Amino acid sequence: MKLLRTPCVAAMLFASTGLVAGSAHAERGVSLNFYGVPGLIDMPSAESLPDAQITATLSQFADSSRGTVGFQLFDRVGFAFRYSRIANWDRANNYTYFDRSLDLRLSLLHESRYLPAVSVGLQDFLGTGLYSAEYIVATKTFADRLLVSAGLGWGRLSSDGELFSTGTRPGTNNVATGGTVQFKHWFRGPAAPFAGIEWHASDRLSLKLERSSDRYTEEADRLALFERKSPYNFGLEYQLTDSARVGAYYMYGDTFGLTAQIQLNPKRPAMPGTSASAPYPVKVRDLAAPGARDTGWAERPEVVASVRSTTAQAMSNDGMLLESMTLSGTRAVVRLRNDTNDSAPMALGRALRALTFVLPPSVEEITIIPVMSGMALSAITFRRSDIEAFEHAPDGAGQILARRVLSDAARVAEGPADQIEGVYPRFSWSIQPYVSASLFGAHDKLLGSIGISASTLYEPAPGFVLRGSVSHQLFSRYEPDGVTSVLPPVRSLGIEYFRNTRTALDDATASYYFRPGADLYGRITAGYLERMFGGVSAEVLWKPVDSPLAIGAEINWVKQRDFDGGFGFQDYSVVTGHVSGYLNFAEDYTAAVHAGRYLAGDLGATFELSREFANGWRIGAYATLTDVPFKDFGEGSFDKGIVAQMPLSWLLGKPTRSTAGLNLNSLQRDGGQRVRVDGRLYGSVREYHKQDLAKEWGLFWR
Amino acid sequence: MGTVLAMRRGTLTGTLGLALLALAACSGGDQGPASMLSETTGAAKEVIAAFSGARPPAVVDGIPAGLTRESIAGITTPMLLVSVPSARNAATLAPASVNAGHVTWVSPDRITVTTRDGVVTATRGLQYDVLSNDAAPTLAAISAGGAGSYSRDLRHIGDDRRISLTRLQCTMVASGAETVVVLGHSHATRHFVETCTDPAKASREGLRNDYWIGADGVMWKSRQFMHPVSGYIETSRLIR
């Protein structure tokens, strides 16, 4: 598992959730259990989380610690990923047992007036089976204060109090490598009932009581970590703020337990509202004035130069860079780079309003072409009369959307004289601290480093980008993995890159971005692409501006770099490549498939599903299946992971394009690995196309 | 413009947590994409400056301290006093532009309020803005002398950054002649009361807007509902 290098996002999130309260009346959400899913104490309940809810739970009792992160992917479908630790698993050898598990919950019924909520859950369906269980449970609320839950459990949740049996269940701990879905034993074997109640004593305080159907055969009987004197658990929970809750429990008649839970929702910002300042109001032309429609000014170079420089200034006031401007008597085409506003429609609206101030009255048609790394992403054309007419219309956003013309920018010609002087070459640098953490390595220890990284970016001309970064470790803790692999060690020796090297060249690349033709975007990158590989990468993407579908192809020739982070290479080289398909559907969701050849020479495909919210939050999961047999892959069986990205504007309330990213993936093995290249096209190109613009179009007039 | 006072923003308590990040990050060269760390340290610095630096003048009863009729005596351009009681903010604004009868007023710290014949149709730069408010039915009811019921659309940007539309059901009642005092000046006005409810909301709790309009149609004073979180906005026309 790895966390991407990022300043301490966790601290900020906890700090921000701590303030969302402040009111005497805390809003109580759905309570979570020791497994980090909606439930009582050790047992689940049928309550479902609000759509898009993100949860984090820490629980501890009798040497068992569990940390769970959950996400409600759809209204009725939720996932939870859990990392558990059981100390004193083998006292003689001082061995601690670590376990990763993944849960899936489905809400079959939402609670209604007469009917209870009903949910079905698969607990630990992808792991090595210590917590494997399935359940069906119903929950009903009485008088808004008392929740009663009752259900049936299979697997671990049927180890105490078996009621009946549905067939035989294959032994769950026999899976040598884990990571595969155990279809055959779902809802098979003994089934036992469980039940419990939750009482909301006050606004913030709740009491819980449950009868658990979990015998804790391993922990209580075999390991004697505690004594299971009774199946009843008691708990007390306190809602600290709208997002945070803590609990204390008396477990199984023998020992105490604690939990801490946090919930937040990307749809509800930590900093509500926005502190973006007001835009320029539209300057309405007086078309009746003499000479208003005169286009003669366009022939006079000093007037044109003056319009161009005031436009550049006005754009810069709104956080945008004017790269080029084509002016004629009635038409203006403006190429803009947006580095500040994280909302594309808001950037467009501001640019257009500022343009009504600087353009002579005869200019009626305005086209804005957003550019990124010198690539024109789309051409968005408006009539100035529409901007004037709909500025204050009640449904102004809808009206202007209907009259906007969105087309492929490759068809809009640009002359060399149109480029604004002094924009290129561009050079920037930064030095900042970094934190790089790796949890759950083969040792299941917290490894990583803290240090300083310096990076630079140089753009000599539109389309050409040179970047590089170097990092220096101040404090680090890395241990050799001792992992062996049947496949070429393309990633499994990853630790060696950090272990004995203080200062390293992270990446140094030269890239060229271009438009090969209509609806086509292209990239070529060469150099030290990432810490472990260098070489050449070329990519082409086909994406029409109004299409939810995109198709891409990428080919790379790479050589494995030396461990010491210098300029040298090892002997291993490989040609990798993929054909990719992307589909944006139901507004928020994107599904992607990448099929091709991976770094170890294996062939296969990666499947990704992600959800992108209008405010920029992105949460997704991926899995890669290749022709590497599971036993050759090693522990985990195949590569899979979760990605999350939080827009900083959500946390701070001010416009900014910065994001904080998190990538949790399974043990870094050698199967199904792609080379990491900065600047892959799809993510940037889509931002100014129809579907992504529609998400936040309401901000156009903001 | 004499003593034109800036509006104090809403509190930024959220970023207090970010004071933890005192790590310094340096960057230079042409303005490029900002790094996340420099963004957060920048925001933390703003908050610290706001708390430790000179505070904007206190606001008492919706009037910024130091604002008196004498202090604006020499000014002839129109001036609007706007206050948001829930945020204890107030500022004086001057007209910046006119478009189809909508006047956009701007404050020194670049907050704008747009009105049409005094009815607020948009705000920008407040923490909770009115995206758009349909003033036409309200103004029609006022010119008709107040009667009958009509519906009106109020739009905000929701938490998920999409437009949230509130369709209000309103009635306007002419409450009679009243004399209002705006910063020492008296004006004879007709008082109109607009009561609205949101049929989509289960609670059915209503809102009440008050308008005080002079004989020449100038809205001398008003109290208008703006946003479910920040509540009402009060306007007073200081200079015609």
XYZ file of N, CA, C and O in Angstrom, chain A residues 52-132:
324
model
N -22.727 9.015 -1.419
C -21.420 9.676 -1.481
C -20.765 9.880 -0.117
O -19.731 10.525 -0.021
N -21.329 9.320 0.934
C -20.733 9.498 2.254
C -19.398 8.766 2.349
O -19.251 7.666 1.856
N -18.441 9.422 2.986
C -17.133 8.808 3.229
C -16.999 8.631 4.733
O -17.282 9.553 5.491
N -16.602 7.436 5.168
C -16.494 7.209 6.610
C -15.111 6.686 6.951
O -14.448 6.059 6.129
N -14.697 6.956 8.182
C -13.441 6.404 8.681
C -13.659 6.022 10.134
O -14.189 6.813 10.905
N -13.304 4.789 10.478
C -13.561 4.306 11.839
C -12.317 3.632 12.377
O -11.652 2.888 11.668
N -12.054 3.881 13.650
C -10.987 3.169 14.339
C -11.629 2.470 15.521
O -12.378 3.094 16.264
N -11.366 1.169 15.671
C -11.964 0.499 16.821
C -10.928 -0.410 17.459
O -10.001 -0.877 16.784
N -11.116 -0.636 18.722
C -10.110 -1.403 19.458
C -10.759 -2.131 20.616
O -11.516 -1.538 21.382
N -10.516 -3.435 20.722
C -10.823 -4.126 21.968
C -10.018 -5.414 21.989
O -9.798 -6.032 20.955
N -9.552 -5.798 23.164
C -8.847 -7.073 23.374
C -7.837 -7.363 22.284
O -7.923 -8.358 21.584
N -6.872 -6.524 22.112
C -5.788 -6.734 21.151
C -6.212 -6.700 19.682
O -5.380 -6.890 18.801
N -7.482 -6.515 19.399
C -7.923 -6.394 18.009
C -8.140 -4.929 17.673
O -8.987 -4.283 18.293
N -7.393 -4.453 16.691
C -7.626 -3.079 16.228
C -8.086 -3.118 14.795
O -7.555 -3.882 13.989
N -9.062 -2.314 14.472
C -9.535 -2.265 13.092
C -9.644 -0.835 12.635
O -10.193 0.005 13.345
N -9.111 -0.553 11.456
C -9.282 0.767 10.846
C -10.014 0.569 9.536
O -9.596 -0.216 8.705
N -11.128 1.245 9.379
C -11.958 1.018 8.190
C -12.268 2.333 7.504
O -12.569 3.325 8.157
N -12.199 2.317 6.183
C -12.603 3.467 5.381
C -13.763 3.006 4.508
O -13.684 1.959 3.881
N -14.851 3.765 4.499
C -16.014 3.346 3.730
C -16.459 4.426 2.760
O -16.198 5.605 2.960
N -17.128 4.015 1.710
C -17.651 4.962 0.730
C -18.975 4.451 0.200
O -19.093 3.295 -0.200
N -19.965 5.318 0.189
C -21.265 4.959 -0.356
C -21.240 5.321 -1.836
O -21.411 6.476 -2.210
N -20.995 4.305 -2.679
C -20.795 4.559 -4.097
C -22.075 5.008 -4.789
O -22.078 5.954 -5.570
N -23.156 4.301 -4.528
C -24.460 4.700 -5.041
C -25.381 4.813 -3.843
O -25.020 4.449 -2.727
N -26.590 5.224 -4.101
C -27.563 5.348 -3.036
C -27.717 4.056 -2.243
O -27.874 4.068 -1.035
N -27.659 2.913 -2.910
C -27.918 1.656 -2.226
C -26.700 0.757 -2.119
O -26.791 -0.343 -1.598
N -25.553 1.220 -2.614
C -24.384 0.346 -2.625
C -23.238 1.009 -1.883
O -22.848 2.128 -2.215
N -22.703 0.314 -0.885
C -21.591 0.892 -0.147
C -20.449 -0.101 -0.034
O -20.658 -1.313 -0.001
N -19.235 0.428 0.009
C -18.048 -0.409 0.166
C -17.318 0.004 1.428
O -17.402 1.147 1.863
N -16.578 -0.952 2.008
C -15.715 -0.579 3.131
C -14.422 -1.349 2.976
O -14.424 -2.525 2.618
N -13.322 -0.662 3.220
C -12.026 -1.311 3.181
C -11.441 -1.265 4.577
O -11.379 -0.221 5.206
N -10.990 -2.399 5.047
C -10.587 -2.503 6.443
C -9.171 -3.018 6.574
O -8.754 -3.919 5.841
N -8.462 -2.467 7.481
C -7.130 -2.944 7.815
C -7.141 -3.320 9.283
O -7.426 -2.479 10.130
N -6.908 -4.598 9.586
C -7.023 -5.048 10.978
C -5.699 -5.557 11.500
O -4.848 -6.023 10.742
N -5.602 -5.503 12.790
C -4.345 -5.897 13.426
C -4.689 -6.635 14.700
O -5.418 -6.121 15.538
N -4.180 -7.849 14.839
C -4.409 -8.581 16.083
C -3.053 -8.832 16.702
O -2.229 -9.599 16.175
N -2.815 -8.189 17.829
C -1.521 -8.330 18.510
C -1.493 -9.658 19.243
O -2.525 -10.281 19.487
N -0.322 -10.101 19.592
C -0.169 -11.340 20.372
C -0.782 -12.540 19.676
O -1.320 -13.444 20.315
N -0.725 -12.532 18.370
C -1.239 -13.666 17.614
C -0.395 -14.897 17.918
O -0.887 -16.012 17.977
N 0.894 -14.663 18.042
C 1.806 -15.758 18.370
C 2.788 -15.191 19.383
O 3.813 -14.615 19.015
N 2.438 -15.338 20.651
C 3.244 -14.686 21.680
C 4.676 -15.162 21.678
O 5.596 -14.376 21.898
N 4.848 -16.440 21.421
C 6.205 -16.996 21.458
C 7.109 -16.286 20.466
O 8.275 -16.023 20.736
N 6.586 -15.991 19.291
C 7.418 -15.358 18.279
C 7.159 -13.865 18.141
O 7.614 -13.252 17.191
N 6.415 -13.302 19.049
C 6.115 -11.870 19.031
C 5.505 -11.441 17.689
O 5.908 -10.455 17.093
N 4.551 -12.213 17.230
C 4.010 -12.014 15.896
C 2.632 -11.345 15.973
O 1.767 -11.719 16.748
N 2.463 -10.341 15.168
C 1.183 -9.642 15.080
C 0.532 -9.991 13.753
O 1.183 -9.978 12.714
N -0.746 -10.281 13.809
C -1.441 -10.668 12.589
C -2.071 -9.440 11.937
O -2.760 -8.666 12.589
N -1.799 -9.274 10.651
C -2.396 -8.169 9.912
C -3.342 -8.720 8.862
O -3.072 -9.740 8.245
N -4.400 -8.018 8.641
C -5.390 -8.507 7.686
C -6.036 -7.336 6.948
O -6.304 -6.286 7.532
N -6.277 -7.530 5.656
C -6.988 -6.527 4.877
C -8.299 -7.158 4.444
O -8.304 -8.299 4.005
N -9.370 -6.420 4.574
C -10.624 -6.995 4.082
C -11.488 -5.938 3.422
O -11.371 -4.747 3.699
N -12.329 -6.410 2.551
C -13.191 -5.531 1.762
C -14.625 -5.977 1.955
O -14.929 -7.168 1.901
N -15.518 -5.035 2.208
C -16.930 -5.345 2.418
C -17.768 -4.708 1.333
O -17.434 -3.644 0.822
N -18.904 -5.327 1.084
C -19.891 -4.753 0.164
C -21.237 -4.809 0.853
O -21.590 -5.837 1.434
N -21.982 -3.706 0.832
C -23.308 -3.686 1.448
C -24.316 -3.196 0.433
O -24.065 -2.239 -0.297
N -25.474 -3.839 0.416
C -26.550 -3.400 -0.467
C -27.788 -3.125 0.366
O -28.168 -3.946 1.202
N -28.416 -1.975 0.124
C -29.684 -1.685 0.786
C -30.795 -2.221 -0.094
O -31.031 -1.704 -1.181
N -31.459 -3.241 0.407
C -32.559 -3.789 -0.392
C -33.792 -2.915 -0.231
O -34.506 -2.631 -1.175
N -34.051 -2.492 1.005
C -35.216 -1.668 1.295
C -34.786 -0.498 2.146
O -34.059 -0.680 3.124
N -35.284 0.709 1.803
C -35.104 1.826 2.725
C -36.270 1.817 3.697
O -37.374 1.411 3.347
N -36.020 2.282 4.909
C -37.097 2.243 5.896
C -38.246 3.139 5.474
O -38.051 4.260 5.019
N -39.451 2.624 5.627
C -40.626 3.442 5.350
C -41.515 3.376 6.577
O -41.147 2.835 7.605
N -42.721 3.899 6.472
C -43.570 4.022 7.642
C -43.841 2.686 8.326
O -43.803 2.568 9.547
N -44.141 1.666 7.510
C -44.507 0.374 8.105
C -43.414 -0.669 7.955
O -43.390 -1.655 8.671
N -42.547 -0.445 6.966
C -41.544 -1.467 6.687
C -40.189 -1.074 7.255
O -39.844 0.099 7.283
N -39.424 -2.060 7.673
C -38.088 -1.746 8.165
C -37.119 -1.575 7.003
O -37.426 -1.918 5.874
N -35.938 -1.067 7.320
C -34.867 -1.054 6.330
C -34.289 -2.461 6.287
O -34.192 -3.126 7.316
N -33.933 -2.921 5.097
C -33.335 -4.259 4.979
C -32.057 -4.142 4.160
O -32.049 -3.526 3.104
N -30.997 -4.732 4.681
C -29.730 -4.697 3.947
C -29.090 -6.064 3.930
O -29.323 -6.889 4.810
N -28.261 -6.233 2.924
C -27.522 -7.475 2.752
C -26.044 -7.104 2.722
O -25.671 -6.087 2.127
N -25.199 -7.890 3.390
C -23.787 -7.516 3.396
C -22.878 -8.695 3.150
O -23.170 -9.820 3.543
N -21.764 -8.393 2.467
C -20.713 -9.382 2.280
C -19.492 -8.820 2.997
O -18.966 -7.782 2.590
N -19.087 -9.488 4.064
C -17.981 -8.976 4.864
C -16.721 -9.743 4.500
O -16.736 -10.973 4.444
N -15.652 -9.018 4.227
C -14.367 -9.649 3.918
C -14.500 -10.650 2.781
O -14.147 -11.825 2.924
N -15.016 -10.188 1.657
C -15.259 -11.151 0.576
C -14.071 -11.293 -0.348
O -14.103 -12.047 -1.291
N -13.005 -10.562 -0.072
C -11.863 -10.623 -0.985
C -10.565 -10.945 -0.257
O -9.511 -10.954 -0.832
N -10.656 -11.188 1.020
C -9.412 -11.321 1.769
C -9.048 -12.756 2.052
O -9.454 -13.676 1.347
N -8.285 -12.967 3.100
C -7.875 -14.324 3.450
C -8.838 -14.966 4.420
O -8.584 -16.034 4.921
N -9.943 -14.340 4.692
C -11.031 -15.057 5.313
C -11.193 -15.004 6.805
O -12.102 -15.641 7.318
N -10.351 -14.274 7.543
C -10.531 -14.274 8.996
C -11.862 -13.661 9.390
O -12.524 -14.112 10.320
N -12.275 -12.621 8.682
C -13.519 -11.949 9.038
C -14.668 -12.291 8.091
O -15.719 -11.677 8.163
N -14.470 -13.253 7.218
C -15.487 -13.525 6.204
C -16.837 -13.846 6.797
O -16.966 -14.697 7.685
